[in-house]
PDB file of C-alpha atoms and ligand atoms in Angstrom:
ATOM      1  CA  MET A  11      -2.442 -11.987 -24.286  1.00  0.00           C
ATOM      2  CA  SER A  12       1.321 -12.216 -24.553  1.00  0.00           C
ATOM      3  CA  GLY A  13       2.082 -10.779 -21.138  1.00  0.00           C
ATOM      4  CA  MET A  14       0.912  -8.486 -18.423  1.00  0.00           C
ATOM      5  CA  ARG A  15       1.610  -4.779 -18.418  1.00  0.00           C
ATOM      6  CA  VAL A  16       1.959  -2.953 -15.163  1.00  0.00           C
ATOM      7  CA  ASP A  17       0.873   0.628 -15.618  1.00  0.00           C
ATOM      8  CA  ALA A  18       1.480   1.875 -12.095  1.00  0.00           C
ATOM      9  CA  LYS A  19       3.546   0.686  -9.221  1.00  0.00           C
ATOM     10  CA  VAL A  20       1.988   0.842  -5.759  1.00  0.00           C
ATOM     11  CA  VAL A  21       4.318   0.095  -2.858  1.00  0.00           C
ATOM     12  CA  MET A  22       2.932  -0.823   0.562  1.00  0.00           C
ATOM     13  CA  LEU A  23       5.347   0.087   3.334  1.00  0.00           C
ATOM     14  CA  GLY A  24       4.968  -0.290   7.059  1.00  0.00           C
ATOM     15  CA  LYS A  25       6.154  -1.893  10.218  1.00  0.00           C
ATOM     16  CA  GLU A  26       5.848  -5.681  10.319  1.00  0.00           C
ATOM     17  CA  SER A  27       2.363  -6.947  11.169  1.00  0.00           C
ATOM     18  CA  VAL A  28       0.779  -3.546  10.525  1.00  0.00           C
ATOM     19  CA  GLY A  29      -1.680  -5.091   8.046  1.00  0.00           C
ATOM     20  CA  LYS A  30      -0.257  -4.418   4.561  1.00  0.00           C
ATOM     21  CA  THR A  31      -0.876  -7.891   3.146  1.00  0.00           C
ATOM     22  CA  SER A  32      -4.374  -8.019   4.618  1.00  0.00           C
ATOM     23  CA  LEU A  33      -5.361  -4.762   2.937  1.00  0.00           C
ATOM     24  CA  VAL A  34      -4.149  -6.023  -0.420  1.00  0.00           C
ATOM     25  CA  GLU A  35      -6.064  -9.278   0.125  1.00  0.00           C
ATOM     26  CA  ARG A  36      -9.199  -7.301   0.883  1.00  0.00           C
ATOM     27  CA  TYR A  37      -8.742  -4.947  -2.049  1.00  0.00           C
ATOM     28  CA  VAL A  38      -7.840  -7.590  -4.633  1.00  0.00           C
ATOM     29  CA  HIS A  39      -9.685 -10.705  -3.440  1.00  0.00           C
ATOM     30  CA  HIS A  40     -12.394  -9.210  -1.194  1.00  0.00           C
ATOM     31  CA  ARG A  41     -11.458 -11.474   1.705  1.00  0.00           C
ATOM     32  CA  PHE A  42      -9.764 -11.470   5.102  1.00  0.00           C
ATOM     33  CA  LEU A  43      -7.525 -14.421   5.839  1.00  0.00           C
ATOM     34  CA  VAL A  44      -7.721 -15.792   9.359  1.00  0.00           C
ATOM     35  CA  GLY A  45      -5.131 -18.079  10.886  1.00  0.00           C
ATOM     36  CA  PRO A  46      -1.666 -17.695  12.302  1.00  0.00           C
ATOM     37  CA  TYR A  47       0.139 -14.505  11.254  1.00  0.00           C
ATOM     38  CA  GLN A  48       2.892 -15.171   8.734  1.00  0.00           C
ATOM     39  CA  ASN A  49       5.315 -12.351   8.068  1.00  0.00           C
ATOM     40  CA  THR A  50       6.248 -11.336   4.537  1.00  0.00           C
ATOM     41  CA  ILE A  51       9.784 -12.372   3.685  1.00  0.00           C
ATOM     42  CA  GLY A  52      11.372  -9.752   1.449  1.00  0.00           C
ATOM     43  CA  ALA A  53       8.319  -8.737  -0.534  1.00  0.00           C
ATOM     44  CA  ALA A  54       5.192 -10.018  -2.252  1.00  0.00           C
ATOM     45  CA  PHE A  55       3.577  -8.858  -5.453  1.00  0.00           C
ATOM     46  CA  VAL A  56       0.066  -8.869  -6.857  1.00  0.00           C
ATOM     47  CA  ALA A  57      -1.102  -7.540 -10.207  1.00  0.00           C
ATOM     48  CA  LYS A  58      -4.581  -6.044 -10.290  1.00  0.00           C
ATOM     49  CA  PRO A  59      -6.200  -5.228 -13.621  1.00  0.00           C
ATOM     50  CA  ILE A  60      -8.854  -2.528 -13.335  1.00  0.00           C
ATOM     51  CA  GLN A  61     -11.368  -1.285 -15.867  1.00  0.00           C
ATOM     52  CA  VAL A  62     -11.181   2.458 -16.297  1.00  0.00           C
ATOM     53  CA  GLY A  63     -13.766   3.650 -18.766  1.00  0.00           C
ATOM     54  CA  GLU A  64     -13.030   1.790 -21.978  1.00  0.00           C
ATOM     55  CA  LYS A  65      -9.582   0.788 -20.896  1.00  0.00           C
ATOM     56  CA  VAL A  66      -8.034  -1.851 -18.620  1.00  0.00           C
ATOM     57  CA  ILE A  67      -4.995  -0.752 -16.682  1.00  0.00           C
ATOM     58  CA  THR A  68      -2.944  -2.867 -14.302  1.00  0.00           C
ATOM     59  CA  LEU A  69      -1.726  -1.886 -10.893  1.00  0.00           C
ATOM     60  CA  GLY A  70       1.389  -3.698  -9.734  1.00  0.00           C
ATOM     61  CA  ILE A  71       1.088  -3.780  -5.951  1.00  0.00           C
ATOM     62  CA  TRP A  72       4.209  -4.574  -3.949  1.00  0.00           C
ATOM     63  CA  VAL A  73       4.065  -5.389  -0.237  1.00  0.00           C
ATOM     64  CA  ARG A  74       7.454  -4.667   1.220  1.00  0.00           C
ATOM     65  CA  SER A  75       8.759  -5.755   4.575  1.00  0.00           C
ATOM     66  CA  HIS A  76      10.746  -3.228   6.524  1.00  0.00           C
ATOM     67  CA  GLU A  77      14.230  -4.455   5.764  1.00  0.00           C
ATOM     68  CA  THR A  78      13.923  -3.857   2.030  1.00  0.00           C
ATOM     69  CA  LEU A  79      13.413  -0.095   2.041  1.00  0.00           C
ATOM     70  CA  LYS A  80      16.797   0.493   0.475  1.00  0.00           C
ATOM     71  CA  SER A  81      15.828  -1.489  -2.590  1.00  0.00           C
ATOM     72  CA  VAL A  82      12.508   0.378  -2.779  1.00  0.00           C
ATOM     73  CA  LYS A  83      14.423   3.642  -2.889  1.00  0.00           C
ATOM     74  CA  THR A  84      16.636   2.379  -5.652  1.00  0.00           C
ATOM     75  CA  LYS A  85      13.666   1.203  -7.703  1.00  0.00           C
ATOM     76  CA  CYS A  86      11.876   4.478  -7.102  1.00  0.00           C
ATOM     77  CA  ILE A  87      14.656   6.163  -8.993  1.00  0.00           C
ATOM     78  CA  LEU A  88      15.255   3.498 -11.616  1.00  0.00           C
ATOM     79  CA  LEU A  89      11.720   2.660 -12.717  1.00  0.00           C
ATOM     80  CA  SER A  90       9.981   4.901 -15.168  1.00  0.00           C
ATOM     81  CA  LEU A  91       6.594   3.730 -13.887  1.00  0.00           C
ATOM     82  CA  ILE A  92       4.322   5.993 -11.927  1.00  0.00           C
ATOM     83  CA  CYS A  93       5.130   5.103  -8.357  1.00  0.00           C
ATOM     84  CA  VAL A  94       2.812   5.579  -5.401  1.00  0.00           C
ATOM     85  CA  PHE A  95       3.702   4.743  -1.818  1.00  0.00           C
ATOM     86  CA  TRP A  96       1.343   3.758   0.925  1.00  0.00           C
ATOM     87  CA  SER A  97       2.659   4.146   4.425  1.00  0.00           C
ATOM     88  CA  PHE A  98       0.797   2.014   6.954  1.00  0.00           C
ATOM     89  CA  LEU A  99       0.002   2.697  10.600  1.00  0.00           C
ATOM     90  CA  ASP A 100      -1.512   0.159  12.969  1.00  0.00           C
ATOM     91  CA  LEU A 101      -3.989   2.251  14.971  1.00  0.00           C
ATOM     92  CA  THR A 102      -3.373   0.048  18.001  1.00  0.00           C
ATOM     93  CA  ASP A 103       0.411   0.400  17.885  1.00  0.00           C
ATOM     94  CA  SER A 104       1.915   3.866  18.464  1.00  0.00           C
ATOM     95  CA  SER A 105       5.369   2.783  17.319  1.00  0.00           C
ATOM     96  CA  SER A 106       4.009   2.169  13.821  1.00  0.00           C
ATOM     97  CA  PHE A 107       3.356   5.926  13.509  1.00  0.00           C
ATOM     98  CA  GLN A 108       6.991   6.713  14.241  1.00  0.00           C
ATOM     99  CA  ARG A 109       8.052   4.162  11.670  1.00  0.00           C
ATOM    100  CA  ALA A 110       5.679   5.603   9.086  1.00  0.00           C
ATOM    101  CA  ARG A 111       7.067   9.106   9.685  1.00  0.00           C
ATOM    102  CA  PHE A 112      10.590   7.822   9.269  1.00  0.00           C
ATOM    103  CA  TRP A 113       9.764   6.141   5.960  1.00  0.00           C
ATOM    104  CA  VAL A 114       7.948   9.158   4.597  1.00  0.00           C
ATOM    105  CA  LYS A 115      11.067  11.193   5.264  1.00  0.00           C
ATOM    106  CA  GLU A 116      13.224   8.583   3.569  1.00  0.00           C
ATOM    107  CA  LEU A 117      10.939   8.488   0.551  1.00  0.00           C
ATOM    108  CA  GLN A 118      10.899  12.236   0.225  1.00  0.00           C
ATOM    109  CA  ASN A 119      14.683  12.290   0.375  1.00  0.00           C
ATOM    110  CA  CYS A 120      14.600   9.880  -2.529  1.00  0.00           C
ATOM    111  CA  GLU A 121      11.920  11.649  -4.550  1.00  0.00           C
ATOM    112  CA  GLU A 122      10.630  14.915  -3.164  1.00  0.00           C
ATOM    113  CA  HIS A 123       7.242  14.869  -4.845  1.00  0.00           C
ATOM    114  CA  CYS A 124       6.420  11.173  -4.721  1.00  0.00           C
ATOM    115  CA  LYS A 125       2.776  10.425  -4.044  1.00  0.00           C
ATOM    116  CA  ILE A 126       2.125   9.117  -0.546  1.00  0.00           C
ATOM    117  CA  TYR A 127      -1.015   7.813   1.151  1.00  0.00           C
ATOM    118  CA  LEU A 128      -1.234   7.249   4.893  1.00  0.00           C
ATOM    119  CA  CYS A 129      -3.329   4.239   5.780  1.00  0.00           C
ATOM    120  CA  GLY A 130      -4.397   3.501   9.356  1.00  0.00           C
ATOM    121  CA  THR A 131      -5.274  -0.169   9.836  1.00  0.00           C
ATOM    122  CA  LYS A 132      -7.320  -2.401  12.163  1.00  0.00           C
ATOM    123  CA  SER A 133     -10.018   0.188  12.824  1.00  0.00           C
ATOM    124  CA  ASP A 134     -12.394  -2.652  13.779  1.00  0.00           C
ATOM    125  CA  LEU A 135     -10.313  -3.244  16.919  1.00  0.00           C
ATOM    126  CA  ILE A 136     -10.719   0.315  18.156  1.00  0.00           C
ATOM    127  CA  GLN A 137     -14.393   0.345  17.281  1.00  0.00           C
ATOM    128  CA  GLY A 138     -14.777  -2.640  19.588  1.00  0.00           C
ATOM    129  CA  ASP A 139     -12.724  -1.008  22.351  1.00  0.00           C
ATOM    130  CA  ARG A 140     -11.762   2.667  22.013  1.00  0.00           C
ATOM    131  CA  SER A 141      -9.086   2.351  24.705  1.00  0.00           C
ATOM    132  CA  LEU A 142      -7.029   0.334  22.195  1.00  0.00           C
ATOM    133  CA  ARG A 143      -6.485   3.405  20.003  1.00  0.00           C
ATOM    134  CA  GLN A 144      -2.838   4.486  20.262  1.00  0.00           C
ATOM    135  CA  ILE A 145      -2.700   6.819  17.271  1.00  0.00           C
ATOM    136  CA  ASP A 146      -4.871   9.918  17.333  1.00  0.00           C
ATOM    137  CA  TYR A 147      -6.787  10.566  14.116  1.00  0.00           C
ATOM    138  CA  HIS A 148      -5.998  14.299  14.199  1.00  0.00           C
ATOM    139  CA  ASP A 149      -2.274  13.750  14.715  1.00  0.00           C
ATOM    140  CA  THR A 150      -2.188  11.643  11.570  1.00  0.00           C
ATOM    141  CA  GLN A 151      -4.358  14.119   9.693  1.00  0.00           C
ATOM    142  CA  ASP A 152      -1.992  16.957  10.674  1.00  0.00           C
ATOM    143  CA  PHE A 153       0.942  14.901   9.468  1.00  0.00           C
ATOM    144  CA  ALA A 154      -0.876  14.094   6.221  1.00  0.00           C
ATOM    145  CA  GLU A 155      -1.486  17.790   5.580  1.00  0.00           C
ATOM    146  CA  GLU A 156       2.125  18.593   6.377  1.00  0.00           C
ATOM    147  CA  ILE A 157       3.391  16.173   3.734  1.00  0.00           C
ATOM    148  CA  GLY A 158       0.550  16.654   1.235  1.00  0.00           C
ATOM    149  CA  ALA A 159      -0.693  13.087   1.652  1.00  0.00           C
ATOM    150  CA  GLN A 160      -4.175  11.658   1.830  1.00  0.00           C
ATOM    151  CA  HIS A 161      -5.137   9.793   4.961  1.00  0.00           C
ATOM    152  CA  PHE A 162      -7.764   7.199   5.761  1.00  0.00           C
ATOM    153  CA  GLU A 163      -8.430   4.566   8.411  1.00  0.00           C
ATOM    154  CA  THR A 164      -9.401   1.082   7.293  1.00  0.00           C
ATOM    155  CA  SER A 165     -10.282  -2.368   8.517  1.00  0.00           C
ATOM    156  CA  SER A 166      -9.319  -5.233   6.266  1.00  0.00           C
ATOM    157  CA  LYS A 167     -11.297  -7.507   8.555  1.00  0.00           C
ATOM    158  CA  THR A 168     -14.655  -5.782   8.029  1.00  0.00           C
ATOM    159  CA  GLY A 169     -13.800  -4.083   4.751  1.00  0.00           C
ATOM    160  CA  SER A 170     -14.499  -0.702   6.349  1.00  0.00           C
ATOM    161  CA  ASN A 171     -13.104   2.144   4.268  1.00  0.00           C
ATOM    162  CA  VAL A 172     -11.341  -0.163   1.861  1.00  0.00           C
ATOM    163  CA  GLY A 173     -13.679   1.556  -0.581  1.00  0.00           C
ATOM    164  CA  GLU A 174     -11.762   4.713   0.246  1.00  0.00           C
ATOM    165  CA  SER A 175      -8.572   2.885  -0.572  1.00  0.00           C
ATOM    166  CA  ARG A 176     -10.078   1.866  -3.857  1.00  0.00           C
ATOM    167  CA  HIS A 177     -10.970   5.491  -4.485  1.00  0.00           C
ATOM    168  CA  ALA A 178      -7.325   6.366  -3.927  1.00  0.00           C
ATOM    169  CA  CYS A 179      -6.380   3.771  -6.502  1.00  0.00           C
ATOM    170  CA  LYS A 180      -8.723   5.435  -8.974  1.00  0.00           C
ATOM    171  CA  LYS A 181      -6.600   8.549  -8.634  1.00  0.00           C
ATOM    172  CA  ILE A 182      -3.591   6.473  -9.530  1.00  0.00           C
ATOM    173  CA  GLN A 183      -5.432   5.224 -12.588  1.00  0.00           C
ATOM    174  CA  THR A 184      -6.077   8.743 -13.778  1.00  0.00           C
ATOM    175  CA  CYS A 185      -2.355   9.495 -13.663  1.00  0.00           C
ATOM    176  CA  VAL A 186      -1.594   6.257 -15.448  1.00  0.00           C
ATOM    177  CA  LEU A 187      -3.969   7.026 -18.282  1.00  0.00           C
ATOM    178  CA  ALA A 188      -2.140  10.270 -18.828  1.00  0.00           C
ATOM    179  CA  GLU A 189       1.268   8.634 -18.880  1.00  0.00           C
ATOM    180  CA  GLU A 190       0.733   5.415 -20.870  1.00  0.00           C
ATOM    181  CA  THR A 191       3.810   3.688 -19.493  1.00  0.00           C
ATOM    182  CA  GLY A 192       4.171  -0.025 -18.802  1.00  0.00           C
ATOM    183  CA  VAL A 193       6.428  -3.002 -18.325  1.00  0.00           C
ATOM    184  CA  ASN A 194       6.035  -6.618 -19.429  1.00  0.00           C
ATOM    185  CA  LEU A 195       5.877  -9.109 -16.586  1.00  0.00           C
ATOM    186  CA  GLY A 196       5.695 -12.323 -18.585  1.00  0.00           C
ATOM    187  CA  GLN A 197       2.926 -14.803 -19.263  1.00  0.00           C
ATOM    188  CA  LYS A 198       0.705 -14.464 -16.164  1.00  0.00           C
ATOM    189  CA  LYS A 199      -2.955 -13.843 -16.872  1.00  0.00           C
ATOM    190  CA  GLU A 200      -4.626 -13.665 -13.455  1.00  0.00           C
ATOM    191  CA  SER A 201      -4.062 -11.711 -10.292  1.00  0.00           C
ATOM    192  CA  TYR A 202      -1.340 -13.602  -8.484  1.00  0.00           C
ATOM    193  CA  PHE A 203       1.120 -13.416  -5.642  1.00  0.00           C
ATOM    194  CA  TYR A 204       4.680 -14.564  -5.962  1.00  0.00           C
ATOM    195  CA  SER A 205       7.910 -14.114  -4.133  1.00  0.00           C
ATOM    196  CA  CYS A 206       9.859 -10.936  -4.459  1.00  0.00           C
ATOM    197  CA  CYS A 207      12.909 -12.618  -5.872  1.00  0.00           C
ATOM    198  CA  ASN A 208      11.156 -12.815  -9.258  1.00  0.00           C
ATOM    199  CA  SER A 209       9.347  -9.515  -9.132  1.00  0.00           C
ATOM    200  CA  ASN A 210      11.934  -7.206 -10.570  1.00  0.00           C
TER     201      ASN A 210
HETATM  202  N1  GTP B 370      -8.522  -7.148  13.631  1.00  0.00           N
HETATM  203  C1  GTP B 370      -7.790  -6.919  12.534  1.00  0.00           C
HETATM  204  N2  GTP B 370      -6.628  -7.591  12.351  1.00  0.00           N
HETATM  205  C2  GTP B 370      -5.923  -7.323  11.230  1.00  0.00           C
HETATM  206  C3  GTP B 370      -6.339  -6.375  10.264  1.00  0.00           C
HETATM  207  N3  GTP B 370      -5.411  -6.327   9.289  1.00  0.00           N
HETATM  208  C4  GTP B 370      -4.474  -7.225   9.614  1.00  0.00           C
HETATM  209  N4  GTP B 370      -4.778  -7.829  10.781  1.00  0.00           N
HETATM  210  C5  GTP B 370      -4.000  -8.866  11.464  1.00  0.00           C
HETATM  211  O1  GTP B 370      -2.694  -8.370  11.709  1.00  0.00           O
HETATM  212  C6  GTP B 370      -1.716  -9.399  11.495  1.00  0.00           C
HETATM  213  C7  GTP B 370      -0.699  -8.942  10.474  1.00  0.00           C
HETATM  214  O2  GTP B 370      -1.349  -8.705   9.241  1.00  0.00           O
HETATM  215  P1  GTP B 370      -0.569  -8.714   7.851  1.00  0.00           P
HETATM  216  O3  GTP B 370      -1.499  -8.229   6.823  1.00  0.00           O
HETATM  217  O4  GTP B 370       0.086 -10.037   7.639  1.00  0.00           O
HETATM  218  O5  GTP B 370       0.558  -7.641   8.158  1.00  0.00           O
HETATM  219  P2  GTP B 370       1.796  -7.183   7.251  1.00  0.00           P
HETATM  220  O6  GTP B 370       1.965  -5.731   7.461  1.00  0.00           O
HETATM  221  O7  GTP B 370       1.650  -7.652   5.854  1.00  0.00           O
HETATM  222  O8  GTP B 370       2.966  -7.937   8.000  1.00  0.00           O
HETATM  223  P3  GTP B 370       4.485  -8.266   7.481  1.00  0.00           P
HETATM  224  O9  GTP B 370       4.357  -9.379   6.503  1.00  0.00           O
HETATM  225  O10 GTP B 370       5.192  -8.687   8.735  1.00  0.00           O
HETATM  226  O11 GTP B 370       5.088  -7.037   6.900  1.00  0.00           O
HETATM  227  C8  GTP B 370      -2.491 -10.649  11.057  1.00  0.00           C
HETATM  228  O12 GTP B 370      -2.688 -11.471  12.183  1.00  0.00           O
HETATM  229  C9  GTP B 370      -3.801 -10.083  10.546  1.00  0.00           C
HETATM  230  O13 GTP B 370      -4.872 -11.006  10.690  1.00  0.00           O
HETATM  231  C10 GTP B 370      -7.587  -5.676  10.490  1.00  0.00           C
HETATM  232  O14 GTP B 370      -8.044  -4.830   9.729  1.00  0.00           O
HETATM  233  N5  GTP B 370      -8.251  -5.992  11.648  1.00  0.00           N
END
């Protein structure tokens, strides 16, 4: 294998500490990391090869911290890859909904028909104590319908509904199979994280 192709670009956007990295950890490595919270500086990247029928395609998943949205917009225009954006909401933090709305608007200004998923996080916390819920499910669903997005609530801690997230990724794969685009990322053979500075 001379290098790794990325067939689709998936960009995780959301307020700091909303749970982007944890969802990727759960999806890619089937684990939830405990310990002190460490914020993402700039961005992180993980490549995830997935078998689709007879074929292996690779998702390039970028976790972006809030201050790098401008560069995401630029890349959205420049890259020929299929590009899908996930906008995250922490179900226990109402301000994360406002931030998600803002970013959706920004993304649509950049590319009107870009594919967006709305992902509520930390659902285990509200299952333990419903009074912690600060974002109403129906409000988010209404917003999702308004922008033509899909919406689901997940817990990276328990793995709840991450299967749904995986289902969403299968939709990405279908698009990728139709497009057959890719970019060489070098010699890496396994799923891996590395700093954003080298990810472009
Ligand atoms: N209970 C619970 N805690 C979660 C969940 N997902 C993330 N967390 C916690 O929320 C904190 C932030 O999670 P991260 O995944 O690092 O958040 P992030 O959005 O990548 O944060 P930035 O790097 O600042 O952008 C960590 O302390 C996680 O353990 C979840 O599903 N349930």
